[in-house]
XYZ file of C-alpha atoms in Angstrom:
757
model
C 4.998 -3.362 5.303
C 3.397 -4.741 2.220
C 4.626 -6.454 -0.890
C 2.697 -5.915 -4.109
C 3.818 -7.680 -6.994
C 6.858 -6.798 -8.709
C 23.786 1.381 -27.534
C 26.111 4.245 -26.529
C 23.797 6.975 -27.800
C 20.210 7.453 -26.691
C 17.480 6.892 -29.216
C 15.929 10.137 -30.408
C 12.260 10.270 -31.145
C 10.853 8.010 -28.453
C 9.945 11.071 -26.420
C 8.173 12.580 -29.388
C 5.630 9.791 -29.149
C 4.813 10.759 -25.574
C 2.140 13.302 -26.519
C -0.742 11.033 -27.470
C 0.405 8.340 -25.042
C 0.344 10.619 -22.049
C -3.442 10.385 -21.760
C -3.363 6.596 -21.376
C -1.589 7.097 -18.061
C -4.759 8.635 -16.701
C -7.416 6.170 -17.839
C -8.221 2.565 -17.040
C -8.601 0.607 -20.310
C -11.862 -1.138 -21.174
C -10.066 -4.494 -21.427
C -8.520 -4.181 -17.949
C -8.085 -7.552 -16.257
C -10.658 -8.321 -13.568
C -10.318 -11.343 -11.269
C -12.416 -12.689 -8.389
C -10.850 -13.718 -5.088
C -11.653 -17.358 -4.429
C -11.915 -18.260 -0.759
C -14.917 -20.606 -0.952
C -13.134 -23.728 0.283
C -11.362 -21.952 3.159
C -14.656 -20.340 4.221
C -16.511 -23.676 4.010
C -14.090 -25.196 6.531
C -14.833 -22.544 9.189
C -17.094 -23.364 12.132
C -20.238 -21.244 12.567
C -18.523 -19.291 15.393
C -15.458 -18.641 13.218
C -17.742 -17.476 10.408
C -19.471 -14.991 12.721
C -16.072 -13.721 13.921
C -14.909 -13.323 10.298
C -18.194 -11.648 9.315
C -18.120 -8.931 11.979
C -14.406 -8.277 11.454
C -15.090 -7.954 7.713
C -17.883 -5.468 8.372
C -15.533 -3.410 10.582
C -12.876 -3.473 7.848
C -15.261 -2.428 5.073
C -16.626 0.492 7.116
C -13.131 1.637 8.053
C -11.992 1.390 4.446
C -14.338 4.270 3.597
C -11.966 6.594 5.499
C -9.476 6.085 2.654
C -11.735 8.236 0.448
C -11.111 11.103 2.868
C -7.379 10.305 2.920
C -7.038 10.466 -0.885
C -8.477 13.556 -2.598
C -10.980 16.323 -1.793
C -13.421 15.036 -4.423
C -13.161 11.265 -3.775
C -15.945 11.101 -1.116
C -18.363 12.949 -3.444
C -17.517 10.693 -6.405
C -18.090 7.623 -4.241
C -21.413 8.992 -2.965
C -22.557 9.769 -6.524
C -21.663 6.302 -7.819
C -23.235 4.681 -4.789
C -26.529 6.499 -5.433
C -26.520 5.697 -9.149
C -25.996 1.958 -8.728
C -28.321 1.625 -5.753
C -31.171 2.928 -7.902
C -30.198 0.975 -11.049
C -27.814 -1.951 -11.296
C -25.194 -1.846 -14.108
C -27.464 -3.675 -16.583
C -30.435 -1.377 -15.950
C -28.289 1.739 -16.145
C -26.820 0.431 -19.421
C -30.228 0.573 -21.134
C -30.632 4.168 -20.040
C -27.071 5.089 -21.108
C -27.492 3.622 -24.596
C -30.799 5.462 -24.935
C -28.940 8.680 -24.021
C -26.592 8.135 -26.965
C -23.608 6.430 -25.343
C -21.867 3.684 -27.293
C -21.264 0.272 -25.700
C -17.570 1.206 -25.407
C -18.356 4.487 -23.649
C -20.680 2.819 -21.163
C -18.096 0.104 -20.489
C -15.521 2.877 -19.920
C -17.819 4.350 -17.277
C -18.260 0.966 -15.560
C -14.474 0.456 -15.540
C -14.020 3.931 -14.034
C -16.605 3.226 -11.309
C -15.014 -0.162 -10.565
C -11.645 1.597 -10.375
C -12.947 4.115 -7.825
C -14.301 1.284 -5.658
C -11.109 -0.803 -5.996
C -8.754 2.060 -5.166
C -11.125 3.702 -2.663
C -10.740 6.934 -4.563
C -9.886 8.368 -7.976
C -6.100 7.874 -7.687
C -4.419 4.534 -8.353
C -3.317 2.913 -5.104
C -0.278 1.562 -6.930
C 1.478 4.584 -8.404
C -0.691 7.403 -6.996
C -1.745 8.572 -10.472
C -5.164 10.081 -11.081
C -7.523 8.236 -13.412
C -10.453 9.870 -15.193
C -13.488 8.512 -17.071
C -12.617 7.592 -20.669
C -15.713 9.153 -22.250
C -16.937 12.694 -22.960
C -17.981 14.571 -19.843
C -21.202 15.814 -21.470
C -22.328 12.249 -22.175
C -21.657 11.110 -18.614
C -23.541 14.153 -17.333
C -26.586 13.146 -19.421
C -26.503 9.627 -17.990
C -26.206 10.864 -14.404
C -28.815 13.618 -14.571
C -31.277 11.390 -16.421
C -30.753 8.381 -14.156
C -33.290 6.805 -11.812
C -31.271 8.168 -8.857
C -31.600 11.714 -10.215
C -35.337 11.286 -10.753
C -35.754 10.112 -7.164
C -33.527 12.849 -5.634
C -32.907 15.481 -8.327
C -31.370 18.175 -6.103
C -28.986 15.849 -4.324
C -27.697 14.080 -7.431
C -27.310 17.373 -9.310
C -25.521 18.826 -6.250
C -23.084 15.922 -6.118
C -22.369 16.188 -9.849
C -21.820 19.955 -9.605
C -19.397 19.400 -6.719
C -17.256 16.665 -8.242
C -17.926 16.603 -12.018
C -15.166 19.048 -12.970
C -12.604 17.487 -10.656
C -13.548 13.991 -11.799
C -12.262 14.856 -15.295
C -9.618 17.491 -14.511
C -6.017 16.702 -15.430
C -4.550 20.051 -14.414
C -0.842 19.662 -13.687
C -1.246 19.840 -9.901
C -3.953 17.178 -9.873
C -2.359 14.375 -11.898
C -0.590 12.739 -8.971
C -0.754 12.557 -5.213
C 1.895 14.756 -3.631
C 2.582 17.662 -1.323
C 2.600 21.347 -2.289
C 3.358 21.872 -5.989
C 3.986 18.136 -6.511
C 0.332 17.124 -6.395
C -2.730 16.753 -4.217
C -3.028 15.070 -0.825
C -5.625 15.203 1.921
C -3.189 14.133 4.655
C -2.226 17.831 4.642
C -4.202 20.992 3.921
C -3.508 22.354 0.448
C -1.234 25.149 1.719
C 1.243 22.783 3.448
C 4.772 22.274 2.146
C 7.465 19.697 2.873
C 8.920 22.186 5.392
C 5.582 22.190 7.264
C 5.594 18.391 7.237
C 9.119 18.303 8.703
C 8.238 20.847 11.388
C 5.122 18.870 12.305
C 7.161 15.657 12.557
C 9.626 17.369 14.894
C 6.691 18.585 16.979
C 5.134 15.102 17.120
C 8.487 13.575 18.098
C 8.896 16.173 20.856
C 5.534 15.143 22.335
C 6.059 11.413 21.744
C 2.988 11.374 19.489
C 2.783 9.075 16.468
C 1.840 10.505 13.072
C 0.146 7.261 11.965
C -3.450 8.323 12.709
C -3.075 12.067 12.091
C -3.665 14.702 9.435
C -2.152 18.210 9.426
C -4.145 21.380 8.740
C -2.425 24.772 8.498
C -4.015 28.192 8.776
C -2.161 31.467 8.412
C -3.289 34.318 10.665
C -3.585 37.982 9.698
C -0.115 38.506 11.169
C 1.234 35.954 8.680
C 2.050 33.499 11.456
C 1.092 29.883 10.771
C -1.064 27.857 13.115
C -1.239 24.068 12.782
C -3.961 21.603 13.742
C -2.758 18.023 14.290
C -5.975 16.025 14.105
C -6.120 12.466 15.430
C -8.561 9.884 14.087
C -11.063 8.906 16.799
C -14.717 8.424 17.661
C -14.473 10.912 20.516
C -14.044 14.613 19.892
C -12.733 17.179 22.341
C -15.178 16.272 25.130
C -13.190 15.254 28.227
C -12.710 11.601 29.037
C -10.959 11.495 32.365
C -9.388 8.047 32.267
C -7.705 8.421 28.878
C -3.960 8.924 28.322
C -4.937 10.992 25.269
C -6.792 13.843 26.963
C -3.603 15.382 28.411
C -2.255 15.680 24.849
C -5.315 17.526 23.507
C -4.238 21.140 23.940
C -2.325 24.020 22.356
C 1.462 24.186 22.182
C 4.114 26.683 21.110
C 6.884 24.921 19.203
C 9.838 26.531 17.412
C 7.938 29.797 17.015
C 4.777 28.164 15.659
C 1.408 27.415 17.232
C 0.256 23.759 17.308
C -3.115 22.464 18.450
C -3.722 18.730 18.944
C -7.359 17.773 18.364
C -9.211 14.551 17.618
C -12.415 13.271 16.042
C -11.221 12.749 12.446
C -13.498 10.249 10.615
C -15.537 9.943 13.871
C -18.827 8.563 12.449
C -16.939 6.051 10.282
C -14.822 4.843 13.198
C -18.000 4.584 15.289
C -19.215 1.891 12.894
C -15.831 0.165 13.002
C -15.973 0.051 16.800
C -19.567 -1.258 16.857
C -18.605 -4.205 14.649
C -15.370 -4.955 16.501
C -17.502 -5.163 19.671
C -19.744 -7.697 17.936
C -16.735 -9.693 16.708
C -15.358 -9.856 20.270
C -18.277 -12.094 21.294
C -16.998 -14.770 18.864
C -13.243 -14.498 19.571
C -11.442 -17.845 19.814
C -9.278 -16.944 22.830
C -8.315 -14.212 25.301
C -5.549 -12.877 23.006
C -8.168 -12.054 20.372
C -10.528 -10.544 22.970
C -7.806 -8.311 24.432
C -6.555 -7.392 20.955
C -10.035 -6.240 19.910
C -10.557 -4.386 23.209
C -7.359 -2.393 22.559
C -8.290 -1.672 18.925
C -11.655 -0.393 20.162
C -9.842 1.812 22.694
C -7.454 3.040 19.975
C -10.211 4.018 17.522
C -12.384 5.501 20.275
C -9.688 7.632 21.910
C -7.318 8.231 18.976
C -4.516 6.387 20.777
C -1.696 4.717 18.819
C -0.368 3.397 22.159
C -3.602 1.386 22.518
C -3.169 0.108 18.958
C 0.368 -0.984 19.866
C -1.010 -2.872 22.875
C -3.564 -4.527 20.600
C -0.765 -5.422 18.196
C 1.147 -7.094 21.064
C -1.833 -9.379 21.712
C -2.115 -9.925 17.960
C 1.535 -11.063 17.764
C 0.883 -13.455 20.679
C -2.172 -14.946 18.948
C -0.171 -17.612 17.114
C -1.674 -19.613 14.265
C -5.320 -18.472 14.476
C -7.841 -20.034 12.090
C -9.190 -16.559 11.224
C -6.409 -13.964 10.901
C -7.009 -10.216 10.764
C -5.442 -6.798 11.296
C -7.011 -3.363 11.198
C -5.984 0.266 11.633
C -3.904 3.095 10.180
C -1.126 0.875 8.913
C 0.894 1.661 5.783
C 2.521 5.047 5.170
C 3.257 4.643 1.423
C 0.785 7.303 0.300
C 1.668 10.070 2.755
C 4.024 12.286 0.719
C 6.125 12.697 3.883
C 6.012 8.974 4.645
C 4.747 8.813 8.223
C 0.916 8.895 8.173
C -0.909 5.568 7.863
C -3.696 4.729 5.446
C -6.617 2.829 6.932
C -6.820 -0.843 6.039
C -8.397 -3.961 7.454
C -8.143 -7.561 6.353
C -9.733 -10.862 7.320
C -8.411 -14.168 6.025
C -8.365 -17.923 6.598
C -5.267 -20.086 6.907
C -4.149 -22.179 3.917
C -2.582 -25.139 5.737
C -0.523 -26.719 2.928
C 1.382 -23.565 1.975
C 1.687 -22.526 5.624
C 3.607 -25.742 6.364
C 6.342 -24.597 3.941
C 6.503 -21.197 5.598
C 6.755 -22.846 9.046
C 9.783 -24.763 7.784
C 11.250 -21.478 6.536
C 10.671 -19.903 9.986
C 12.376 -22.887 11.630
C 15.406 -22.289 9.370
C 15.362 -18.509 9.833
C 18.026 -18.187 12.537
C 20.435 -20.212 10.408
C 19.586 -18.229 7.256
C 19.990 -14.869 9.019
C 23.658 -15.759 9.548
C 24.021 -15.901 5.748
C 23.131 -12.201 5.401
C 26.133 -10.004 4.558
C 26.442 -7.882 7.689
C 28.230 -8.485 11.030
C 26.257 -10.201 13.853
C 26.150 -6.948 15.860
C 23.924 -5.483 13.121
C 21.350 -8.277 13.583
C 18.668 -8.323 16.299
C 19.955 -9.681 19.616
C 17.378 -12.455 19.455
C 15.341 -13.622 16.489
C 11.759 -13.424 17.712
C 10.188 -16.411 15.968
C 7.169 -15.017 14.120
C 4.009 -16.567 12.824
C 4.260 -17.076 9.065
C 1.142 -18.288 7.360
C -0.325 -18.453 3.906
C -3.800 -16.967 3.982
C -6.802 -16.966 1.695
C -8.242 -13.465 1.898
C -11.941 -13.056 2.600
C -11.813 -9.258 2.950
C -9.137 -6.673 2.258
C -10.532 -3.170 2.693
C -8.421 -0.145 1.831
C -6.914 1.165 -1.391
C -5.406 -2.066 -2.712
C -4.533 -5.680 -1.935
C -0.887 -6.676 -1.408
C 0.625 -10.127 -1.977
C 2.312 -10.376 1.403
C 2.511 -8.442 4.652
C 4.977 -8.115 7.518
C 3.411 -6.261 10.434
C 3.124 -4.470 12.824
C 5.085 -1.497 11.482
C 5.932 -0.156 14.939
C 9.750 -0.282 15.215
C 9.805 -0.731 18.986
C 7.488 -3.762 18.809
C 9.328 -5.295 15.855
C 12.703 -5.007 17.602
C 11.596 -6.393 20.985
C 8.248 -8.230 20.695
C 8.326 -9.605 17.174
C 6.002 -9.522 14.188
C 3.906 -11.705 11.915
C 4.318 -12.531 8.252
C 1.520 -13.463 5.950
C 1.510 -14.441 2.295
C -1.865 -13.924 0.653
C -2.184 -17.097 -1.400
C -5.450 -16.471 -3.237
C -4.259 -12.956 -4.167
C -1.004 -14.345 -5.602
C -3.048 -16.889 -7.556
C -4.969 -14.258 -9.529
C -3.214 -10.883 -9.320
C 0.143 -11.736 -10.813
C -0.704 -14.051 -13.693
C 0.235 -12.768 -17.169
C -0.900 -13.861 -20.627
C 1.941 -14.645 -23.021
C 0.804 -12.105 -25.618
C 0.810 -9.358 -22.962
C 4.281 -10.249 -21.633
C 6.582 -7.335 -22.464
C 10.326 -6.715 -22.686
C 11.507 -10.362 -22.520
C 13.271 -12.505 -25.123
C 10.957 -15.038 -26.814
C 12.956 -17.946 -25.388
C 12.446 -16.631 -21.828
C 8.668 -16.208 -22.036
C 7.454 -19.790 -21.519
C 9.929 -20.374 -18.704
C 8.865 -17.085 -17.105
C 5.142 -17.911 -17.277
C 5.737 -21.421 -15.883
C 7.924 -20.368 -12.935
C 6.766 -16.829 -12.112
C 4.150 -17.987 -9.553
C 6.434 -20.426 -7.681
C 9.383 -18.001 -7.755
C 7.175 -15.196 -6.425
C 6.073 -17.454 -3.531
C 9.745 -17.871 -2.632
C 10.489 -14.162 -3.029
C 7.486 -13.054 -0.940
C 8.425 -15.525 1.802
C 12.030 -14.340 1.986
C 11.119 -10.653 1.530
C 8.636 -10.659 4.418
C 10.323 -13.002 6.920
C 14.039 -12.396 6.453
C 13.912 -9.049 4.645
C 11.580 -6.978 6.814
C 12.254 -9.336 9.740
C 16.019 -8.809 9.814
C 18.400 -6.105 10.979
C 18.873 -4.132 14.180
C 18.427 -0.408 14.813
C 21.040 1.114 17.114
C 19.110 3.073 19.768
C 19.913 5.261 22.761
C 16.890 5.249 25.089
C 15.498 8.133 27.163
C 17.796 7.165 30.068
C 20.881 7.376 27.859
C 21.450 3.608 27.660
C 22.537 2.056 24.341
C 21.325 -1.242 22.876
C 24.801 -1.916 21.396
C 28.353 -1.890 22.719
C 29.883 1.445 21.713
C 33.386 0.190 22.363
C 33.411 -3.025 20.351
C 30.900 -2.586 17.498
C 32.692 -1.502 14.334
C 31.101 -0.049 11.185
C 32.226 -2.493 8.440
C 32.023 0.263 5.821
C 34.392 2.661 7.631
C 36.345 0.408 10.014
C 35.520 2.868 12.817
C 33.285 2.836 15.887
C 29.589 3.681 15.478
C 29.130 7.458 15.082
C 25.327 7.788 14.804
C 22.164 6.110 16.133
C 18.464 6.660 16.898
C 17.608 8.879 19.865
C 14.616 8.203 22.100
C 11.374 8.898 20.191
C 12.999 8.684 16.742
C 11.802 5.931 14.420
C 12.910 4.624 11.040
C 9.933 6.357 9.357
C 10.352 9.669 11.177
C 14.110 9.796 10.540
C 14.280 8.616 6.924
C 10.814 10.080 6.068
C 10.370 10.374 2.281
C 12.747 7.516 1.392
C 11.954 5.225 4.357
C 9.295 3.051 2.686
C 11.113 2.516 -0.603
C 14.548 2.017 1.013
C 13.115 -0.666 3.314
C 11.301 -2.400 0.424
C 14.594 -2.364 -1.491
C 16.402 -3.964 1.449
C 13.730 -6.680 1.716
C 13.674 -7.343 -2.052
C 17.480 -7.594 -2.069
C 17.390 -10.087 0.814
C 14.936 -12.187 -1.214
C 17.180 -12.231 -4.288
C 20.272 -12.937 -2.180
C 18.848 -15.791 -0.097
C 16.944 -17.498 -2.928
C 20.420 -18.648 -4.053
C 20.638 -20.781 -0.908
C 19.882 -24.477 -1.672
C 18.131 -24.962 1.692
C 15.580 -22.248 0.847
C 14.644 -23.827 -2.462
C 14.419 -27.251 -0.848
C 11.907 -25.879 1.693
C 9.664 -24.812 -1.191
C 10.120 -28.186 -2.882
C 12.599 -27.273 -5.662
C 15.800 -29.157 -6.465
C 18.205 -29.558 -9.362
C 17.214 -27.971 -12.673
C 13.871 -26.768 -11.263
C 15.648 -24.913 -8.459
C 17.932 -23.214 -10.993
C 14.915 -22.174 -13.077
C 13.204 -20.702 -10.004
C 16.333 -18.647 -9.216
C 16.651 -17.471 -12.814
C 12.999 -16.435 -13.105
C 13.075 -14.707 -9.701
C 16.069 -12.588 -10.752
C 14.656 -12.066 -14.265
C 11.328 -10.926 -12.785
C 13.185 -8.403 -10.615
C 15.203 -6.845 -13.451
C 12.126 -6.734 -15.701
C 10.196 -5.069 -12.846
C 13.029 -2.528 -12.630
C 12.307 -1.503 -16.214
C 8.491 -1.578 -15.739
C 9.066 0.704 -12.730
C 9.686 3.663 -15.041
C 5.902 3.991 -15.408
C 5.873 5.167 -11.778
C 8.489 7.892 -12.205
C 7.442 11.501 -12.841
C 10.106 13.368 -14.872
C 8.499 16.793 -14.269
C 9.176 16.566 -10.526
C 12.008 13.979 -10.648
C 10.009 11.913 -8.161
C 8.887 8.312 -7.714
C 5.247 7.520 -6.965
C 5.506 3.901 -5.806
C 7.859 2.582 -3.130
C 8.224 -1.018 -4.369
C 8.776 -0.031 -7.992
C 11.415 2.550 -7.070
C 13.114 -0.221 -5.063
C 13.104 -2.554 -8.077
C 14.592 0.134 -10.333
C 17.362 0.677 -7.778
C 18.130 -3.074 -7.798
C 18.206 -3.049 -11.619
C 20.738 -0.182 -11.457
C 22.895 -2.065 -8.936
C 22.940 -5.182 -11.132
C 23.687 -3.158 -14.274
C 26.546 -1.480 -12.429
C 27.982 -4.945 -11.642
C 28.847 -5.158 -15.359
C 30.347 -8.192 -17.096
C 27.160 -8.628 -19.118
C 25.096 -9.823 -16.128
C 22.144 -7.630 -17.149
C 21.522 -5.653 -20.328
C 18.623 -3.361 -21.212
C 18.387 -2.463 -24.886
C 16.010 -0.263 -26.884
C 14.589 -2.084 -29.931
C 11.756 -1.806 -32.430
C 8.831 -4.181 -31.935
C 7.172 -6.347 -34.586
C 4.418 -3.689 -34.699
C 6.988 -1.069 -35.749
C 6.720 0.831 -32.470
C 9.495 1.397 -29.891
C 10.229 -1.627 -27.716
C 12.944 -2.869 -25.346
C 14.595 -6.113 -24.245
C 15.865 -7.111 -20.805
C 18.456 -9.884 -20.716
C 19.928 -11.652 -17.697
C 22.909 -14.001 -18.054
C 21.909 -16.888 -15.792
C 25.490 -18.192 -15.648
C 26.645 -14.978 -13.964
C 23.990 -14.702 -11.247
C 26.223 -16.305 -8.602
C 29.602 -15.041 -9.843
C 28.708 -11.415 -10.647
C 25.210 -10.779 -9.271
C 25.632 -12.199 -5.776
C 28.826 -10.236 -4.866
C 27.249 -6.984 -6.164
C 24.107 -7.574 -4.115
C 26.210 -8.518 -1.084
C 28.058 -5.176 -1.136
C 24.857 -3.209 -1.699
C 22.888 -5.021 1.020
C 25.646 -4.481 3.598
C 25.652 -0.749 2.870
C 21.854 -0.547 3.090
C 21.801 -2.300 6.466
C 24.714 -0.401 8.018
C 23.215 2.970 7.062
C 19.812 1.874 8.390
C 21.189 0.466 11.666
C 23.195 3.618 12.381
C 20.398 6.035 11.407
C 22.767 7.702 8.911
C 20.163 9.677 6.963
C 22.665 11.681 4.885
C 24.568 8.556 3.830
C 21.355 6.629 3.207
C 19.895 9.383 1.034
C 23.081 9.777 -0.979
C 23.267 6.044 -1.696
C 19.589 5.470 -2.402
C 18.766 8.622 -4.327
C 21.912 8.131 -6.401
C 20.710 4.758 -7.673
C 17.089 5.968 -7.984
C 17.992 8.867 -10.316
C 16.469 8.452 -13.797
C 18.571 10.040 -16.547
C 19.230 9.635 -20.250
C 22.802 8.519 -19.659
C 23.830 5.854 -22.177
C 23.773 2.981 -22.762
C 20.319 2.415 -21.154
C 18.827 5.911 -21.667
C 16.138 5.270 -19.048
C 14.364 8.596 -19.506
C 13.711 7.803 -23.167
C 12.887 4.193 -22.337
C 10.172 5.454 -19.991
C 8.118 6.463 -23.034
C 8.420 2.922 -24.377
C 7.362 1.487 -21.020
C 4.284 3.772 -21.001
C 3.493 2.783 -24.576
C 3.422 -0.918 -23.697
C 2.216 -0.921 -20.076
C -0.462 -3.308 -18.880
C -3.025 -1.969 -16.418
C -2.996 -3.523 -12.957
C -5.874 -5.969 -12.443
C -9.010 -5.126 -10.515
C -9.939 -7.656 -7.826
C -13.576 -8.512 -7.028
C -14.067 -9.525 -3.398
C -16.957 -11.503 -1.904
C -19.356 -10.296 0.779
C -20.590 -12.044 3.890
C -24.224 -11.748 4.938
C -25.903 -12.782 8.151
C -29.067 -14.791 7.460
C -30.627 -15.782 10.790
C -27.679 -17.089 12.806
C -25.756 -18.343 9.764
C -23.210 -16.397 7.719
C -23.456 -16.773 3.947
C -20.659 -16.109 1.462
C -21.786 -14.060 -1.569
C -19.576 -14.186 -4.669
C -19.621 -12.010 -7.792
C -18.571 -12.371 -11.400
C -15.106 -11.229 -12.461
C -16.121 -8.075 -14.342
C -16.412 -4.345 -13.745
C -20.178 -4.799 -13.303
C -19.584 -7.633 -10.807
C -17.220 -5.435 -8.797
C -19.803 -2.621 -8.735
C -22.523 -5.065 -7.575
C -20.280 -6.285 -4.760
C -20.026 -2.719 -3.435
C -23.733 -1.967 -3.888
C -24.566 -5.052 -1.816
C -21.862 -4.355 0.772
C -23.831 -1.526 2.376
C -27.428 -2.506 1.641
C -28.851 -1.328 4.971
C -27.040 1.957 5.457
C -25.839 3.091 2.011
C -27.680 6.462 2.122
C -26.440 7.144 5.673
C -22.823 6.431 4.664
C -23.077 8.723 1.626
C -24.343 11.479 3.902
C -21.528 10.885 6.430
C -18.851 10.965 3.724
C -20.103 14.122 2.036
C -20.597 15.922 5.364
C -17.063 15.044 6.496
C -15.637 16.134 3.142
C -17.597 19.379 3.171
C -16.529 20.231 6.729
C -12.872 20.331 5.598
C -13.367 21.533 2.032
C -11.960 24.983 2.782
C -8.502 23.431 3.212
C -8.223 22.624 -0.514
C -8.916 24.520 -3.678
C -11.731 22.359 -4.902
C -15.189 21.381 -3.761
C -15.919 24.166 -1.331
C -19.676 24.107 -1.068
C -21.847 21.360 0.262
C -23.974 19.813 -2.448
C -27.455 21.102 -2.000
C -29.667 18.663 -0.191
C -26.721 16.854 1.402
C -26.829 18.514 4.780
């Protein structure tokens, strides 16, 4: 699980302003913030063996990250291939001369660079945070002139023209069904064929559960026969295809099934040529592993990606958990399910990072205090894990984070059975926190003037505290009540009482059911909400603040800014709500809105959200938090809410969980806050999420060099051009061939670009 950052009548007229604003949702502004990840010092301290280990792991991660293009939209692989060709033939400065000669303005060319940088950063043309499409902010005809007159087009005219013809329309299209990721009428997704609905997703999940197969590394493709009967292909990600491999646990699963009147076929080989490159580089990394845990971990990952086996990935994750306090930390695979509209398929990601010793010492102290702090959480002991499995908790400086975005903290693995019995690891990504969440005073929205300086001063330190608590004691807490395949329970049915009802436990998880499979579409956001609430609740504990070095007035300021940041984030969250479908597009932001609602409901003036008019004459809003009421009003409200969240989660009460969570997550125009109208104000004043430029590593002889790039859209583009110097053309061909092979499953690019085969 990942942690990214964070009157009585309704005003009339705010919505009227939505027309012209709507377009800004779908573009990245020219002045978007761009920051470079700084890991120079941490990299310098590595031995030459550790550098080689980090280098090959990074290569594996970057190759695997390309699969995200195929997990995002039908056109994303073609857009990537087109951009890759353009900038391989001419770097951003050279292409600029050509673009200006073609009649583009400086602003239009910058808009194109920002778009290209956005595609690379998000590994596709949909924002990783919010799942909204973004399009180039310049006329299509002008971009076409630049592309077709470019050096790349002169070198390979048919191929470049073919790519443009395949993805040009879709690159710019903002048809209603293409504006957001989603299933069926709600949007576009490539985790499912275009004809799949939520009912198909549910049926497929039931099928997977019945066969004890995980959805994490799958996609679902549906075809309807002439008799009108649907047939489903569940395709696993693997290097191997359907050729037999006698010693694999997977081969017995690769066959046809009849399930609830429908035909299912389990196949494998999704992203095969990409995963082949991942495996090759993991093999190379294995030669430089620091210990047998790392060697066995990599051997299992290789098995997992080769065979398509999540069981092998779980085994690798066990070795990873046992590899305590490594100098070079990493994780790779189909991990987070935020972007699957159903909530159970994992997006590929891989990261490599170095330990930041000073900050890690604070987290170690927090881990040492964890068992004591868990007792402070507002649910009975029976609802807590039988034994707290002491995890690793380190602060890391990221060298590589491949995938669709970079979080601030991570608590993994996401496999429930491992988390409950074997443990987990927490990491806080220090050099990401240092650059991704800083805000300039003039861009700080929705706060009172007197709060702004305090907020800017304490936001970083308070976020460190929140991330630490969120990951370790939020995601790391709580027990799931389970009945195993032999009928045995992991709780005492006679003595355990539900504190909400006063009765014995009535529901639990059956064998094969998981949190994600049972709570599906709300699972990610509900769990983020639970973890965020734990952070807010426990940051009030003096021992926690002491661990992070805060006492007295400073400690009170950290608490105030942490709570203020959460309620402000609850208002900012409205950007990620789609009124047309009454749906949320980002798990963490939905969670923060829910917390804002809970604290507003507490009343007594703890939190107020008021519509105002800004100094520029346009609609604005103010969020106020009464710091004197945080403990007296806020804490009891959060205590009640947290207990309900945990009890419903522990007991697998999906109906109760949905009713509670979706009730708070509903966005209406009910006074006094009028959130639906306020959403227009939030869109009017939103700040685009920063783009992060990452370094590359390059092997020169037997030494690994660190290559850094300037913090600009052009610098980000250069980093990607240099990432695949040797095999760029081969990767473009792989991506377009894979996309073309499945194109018939979506209304969209259906013909291979000429010259690509």
